[in-house]
JSON list of C-alpha atoms in Angstrom, two decimals:
[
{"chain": "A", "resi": 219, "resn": "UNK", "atom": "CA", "xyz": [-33.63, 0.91, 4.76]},
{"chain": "A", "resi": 220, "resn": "UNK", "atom": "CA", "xyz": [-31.02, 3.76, 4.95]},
{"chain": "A", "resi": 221, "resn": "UNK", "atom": "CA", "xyz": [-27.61, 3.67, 3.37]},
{"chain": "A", "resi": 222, "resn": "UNK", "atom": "CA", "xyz": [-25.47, 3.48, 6.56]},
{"chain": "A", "resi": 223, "resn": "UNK", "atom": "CA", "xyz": [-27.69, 0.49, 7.90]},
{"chain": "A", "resi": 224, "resn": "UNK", "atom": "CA", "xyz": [-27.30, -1.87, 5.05]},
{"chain": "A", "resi": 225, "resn": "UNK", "atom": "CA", "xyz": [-23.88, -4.36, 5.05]},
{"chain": "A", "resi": 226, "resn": "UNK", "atom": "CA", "xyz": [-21.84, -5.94, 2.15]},
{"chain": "A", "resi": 227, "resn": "UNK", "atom": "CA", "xyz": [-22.33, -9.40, 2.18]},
{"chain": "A", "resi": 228, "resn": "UNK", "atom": "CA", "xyz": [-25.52, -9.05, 4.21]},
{"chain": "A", "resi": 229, "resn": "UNK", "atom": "CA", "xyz": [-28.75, -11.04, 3.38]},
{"chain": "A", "resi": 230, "resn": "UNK", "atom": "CA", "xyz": [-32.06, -8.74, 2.90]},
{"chain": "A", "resi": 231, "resn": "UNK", "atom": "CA", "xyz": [-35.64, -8.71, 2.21]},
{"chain": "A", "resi": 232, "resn": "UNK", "atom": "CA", "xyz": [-36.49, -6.65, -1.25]},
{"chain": "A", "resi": 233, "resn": "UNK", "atom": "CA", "xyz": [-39.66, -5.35, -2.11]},
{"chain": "A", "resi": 234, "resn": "UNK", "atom": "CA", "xyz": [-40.80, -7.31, -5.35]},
{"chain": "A", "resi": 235, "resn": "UNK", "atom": "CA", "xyz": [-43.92, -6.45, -7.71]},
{"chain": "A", "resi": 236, "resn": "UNK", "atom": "CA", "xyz": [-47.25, -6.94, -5.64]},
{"chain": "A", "resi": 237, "resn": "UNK", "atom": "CA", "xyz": [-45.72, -7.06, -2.15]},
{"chain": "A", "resi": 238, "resn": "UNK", "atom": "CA", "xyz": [-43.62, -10.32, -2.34]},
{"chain": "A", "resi": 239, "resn": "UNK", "atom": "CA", "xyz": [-40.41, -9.81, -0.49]},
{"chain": "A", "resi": 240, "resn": "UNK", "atom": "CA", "xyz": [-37.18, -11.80, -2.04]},
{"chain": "A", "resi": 241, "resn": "UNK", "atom": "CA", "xyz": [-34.20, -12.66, -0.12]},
{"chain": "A", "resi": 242, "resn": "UNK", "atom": "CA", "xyz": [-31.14, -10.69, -1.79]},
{"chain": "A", "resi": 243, "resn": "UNK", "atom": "CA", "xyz": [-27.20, -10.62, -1.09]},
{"chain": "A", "resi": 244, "resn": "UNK", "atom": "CA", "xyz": [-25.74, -6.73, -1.23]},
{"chain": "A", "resi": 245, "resn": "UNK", "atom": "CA", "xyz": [-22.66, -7.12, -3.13]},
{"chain": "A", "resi": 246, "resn": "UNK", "atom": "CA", "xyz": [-22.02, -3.40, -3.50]},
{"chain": "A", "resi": 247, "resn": "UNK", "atom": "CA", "xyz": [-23.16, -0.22, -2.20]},
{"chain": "A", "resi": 248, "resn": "UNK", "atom": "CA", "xyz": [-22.83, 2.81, -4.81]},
{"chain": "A", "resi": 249, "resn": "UNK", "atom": "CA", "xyz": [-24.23, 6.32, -4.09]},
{"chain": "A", "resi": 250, "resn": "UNK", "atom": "CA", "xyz": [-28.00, 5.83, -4.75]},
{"chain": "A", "resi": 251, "resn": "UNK", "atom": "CA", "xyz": [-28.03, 2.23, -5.21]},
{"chain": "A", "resi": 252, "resn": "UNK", "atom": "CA", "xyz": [-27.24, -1.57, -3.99]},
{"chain": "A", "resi": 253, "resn": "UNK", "atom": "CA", "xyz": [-25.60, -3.69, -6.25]},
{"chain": "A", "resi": 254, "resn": "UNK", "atom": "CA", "xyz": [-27.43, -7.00, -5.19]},
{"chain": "A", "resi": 255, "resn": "UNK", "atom": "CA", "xyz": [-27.82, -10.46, -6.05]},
{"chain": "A", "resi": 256, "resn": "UNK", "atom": "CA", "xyz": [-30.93, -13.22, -5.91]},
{"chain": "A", "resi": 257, "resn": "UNK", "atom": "CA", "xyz": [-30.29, -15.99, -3.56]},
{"chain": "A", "resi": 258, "resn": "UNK", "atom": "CA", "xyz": [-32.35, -19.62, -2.86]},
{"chain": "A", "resi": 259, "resn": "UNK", "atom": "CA", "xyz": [-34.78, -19.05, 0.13]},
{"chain": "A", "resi": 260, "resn": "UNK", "atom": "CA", "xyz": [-32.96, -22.22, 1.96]},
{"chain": "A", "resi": 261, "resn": "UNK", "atom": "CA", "xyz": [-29.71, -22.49, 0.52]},
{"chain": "A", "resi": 262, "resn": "UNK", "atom": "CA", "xyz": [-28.30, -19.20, 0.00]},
{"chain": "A", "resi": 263, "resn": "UNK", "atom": "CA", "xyz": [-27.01, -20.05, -3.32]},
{"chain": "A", "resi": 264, "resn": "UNK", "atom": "CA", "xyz": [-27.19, -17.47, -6.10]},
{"chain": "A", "resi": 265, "resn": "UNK", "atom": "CA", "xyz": [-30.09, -16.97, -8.55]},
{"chain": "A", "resi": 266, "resn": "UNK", "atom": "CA", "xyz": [-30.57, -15.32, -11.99]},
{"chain": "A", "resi": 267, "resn": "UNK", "atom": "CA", "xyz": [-32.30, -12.46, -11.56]},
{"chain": "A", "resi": 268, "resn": "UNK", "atom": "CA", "xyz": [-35.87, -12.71, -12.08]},
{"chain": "A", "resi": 269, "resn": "UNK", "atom": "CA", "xyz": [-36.68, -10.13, -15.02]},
{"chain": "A", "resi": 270, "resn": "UNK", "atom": "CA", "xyz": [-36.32, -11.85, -18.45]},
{"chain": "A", "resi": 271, "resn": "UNK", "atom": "CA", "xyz": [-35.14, -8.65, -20.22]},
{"chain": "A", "resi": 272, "resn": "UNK", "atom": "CA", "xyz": [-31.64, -8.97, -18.47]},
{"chain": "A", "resi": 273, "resn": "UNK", "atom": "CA", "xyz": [-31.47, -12.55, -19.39]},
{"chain": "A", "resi": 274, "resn": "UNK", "atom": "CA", "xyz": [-29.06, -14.25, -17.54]},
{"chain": "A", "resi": 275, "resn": "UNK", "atom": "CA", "xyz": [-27.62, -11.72, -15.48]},
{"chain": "A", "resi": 276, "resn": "UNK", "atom": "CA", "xyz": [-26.65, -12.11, -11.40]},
{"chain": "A", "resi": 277, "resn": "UNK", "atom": "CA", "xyz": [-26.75, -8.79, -10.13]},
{"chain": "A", "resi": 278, "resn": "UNK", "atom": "CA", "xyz": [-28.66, -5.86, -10.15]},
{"chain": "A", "resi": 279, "resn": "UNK", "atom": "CA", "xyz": [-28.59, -2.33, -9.33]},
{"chain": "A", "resi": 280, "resn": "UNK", "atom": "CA", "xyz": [-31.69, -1.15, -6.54]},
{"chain": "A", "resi": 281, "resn": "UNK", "atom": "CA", "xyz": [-32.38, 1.66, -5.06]},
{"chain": "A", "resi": 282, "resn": "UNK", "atom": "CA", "xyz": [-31.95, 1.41, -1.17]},
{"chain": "A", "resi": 283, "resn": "UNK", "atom": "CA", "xyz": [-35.87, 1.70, -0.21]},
{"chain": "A", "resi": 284, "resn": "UNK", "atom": "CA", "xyz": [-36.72, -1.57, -1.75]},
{"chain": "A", "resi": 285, "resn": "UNK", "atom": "CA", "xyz": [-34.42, -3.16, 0.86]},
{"chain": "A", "resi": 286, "resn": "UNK", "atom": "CA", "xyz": [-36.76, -3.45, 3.50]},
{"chain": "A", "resi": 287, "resn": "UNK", "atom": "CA", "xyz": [-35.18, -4.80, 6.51]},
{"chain": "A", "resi": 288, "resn": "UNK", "atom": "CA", "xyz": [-32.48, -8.00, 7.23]},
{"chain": "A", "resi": 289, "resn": "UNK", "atom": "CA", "xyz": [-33.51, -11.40, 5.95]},
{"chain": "A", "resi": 290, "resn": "UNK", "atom": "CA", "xyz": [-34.62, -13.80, 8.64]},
{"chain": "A", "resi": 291, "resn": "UNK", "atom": "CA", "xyz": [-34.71, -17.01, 7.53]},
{"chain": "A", "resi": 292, "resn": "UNK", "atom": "CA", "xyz": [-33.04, -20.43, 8.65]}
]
C-alpha cells in the first residue's frame, strides 16, 4: 500500500515468508516504514512478533509494501 493510504490504529494484512498474510496493527508511520504490531486473528489482542531473534519484542519496523491492503476479518 502507499504511505498516505495506510491509518494509525488501522488493522492490515502483511506479507509474511511464503505468501501467508498476518493481520497487523500500525502503531506508527515513520518516513520509509510502519511501526506495527502482531495481533490474534479473532481477538485483536497483541502478539509477540514472530521472528525469534527479537525475542520478545511487540513491534516492528516494515516497509510500507508488505502492507498489502486493510484486514477483513470478523
Amino acid at each position: 500500500m502507499r504511505k498516505q493510504e495506510i491509518k494509525v490504529g488501522g488493522i492490515y494484512n502483511l506479507k509474511s515468508f511464503k505468501s501467508y498474510t498476518v493481520p497487523v496493527r500500525v502503531v506508527s508511520i515513520g518516513t520509509y516504514k510502519a511501526i506495527i504490531e502482531y495481533v490474534d486473528k479473532e481477538t485483536f489482542e497483541v502478539k509477540p512478533v514472530p521472528n525469534p531473534a527479537v525475542f520478545g519484542a511487540v513491534t516492528e519496523a516494515v516497509p510500507f509494501s508488505k502492507i498489502l491492503t486493510e484486514y477483513g476479518g470478523k
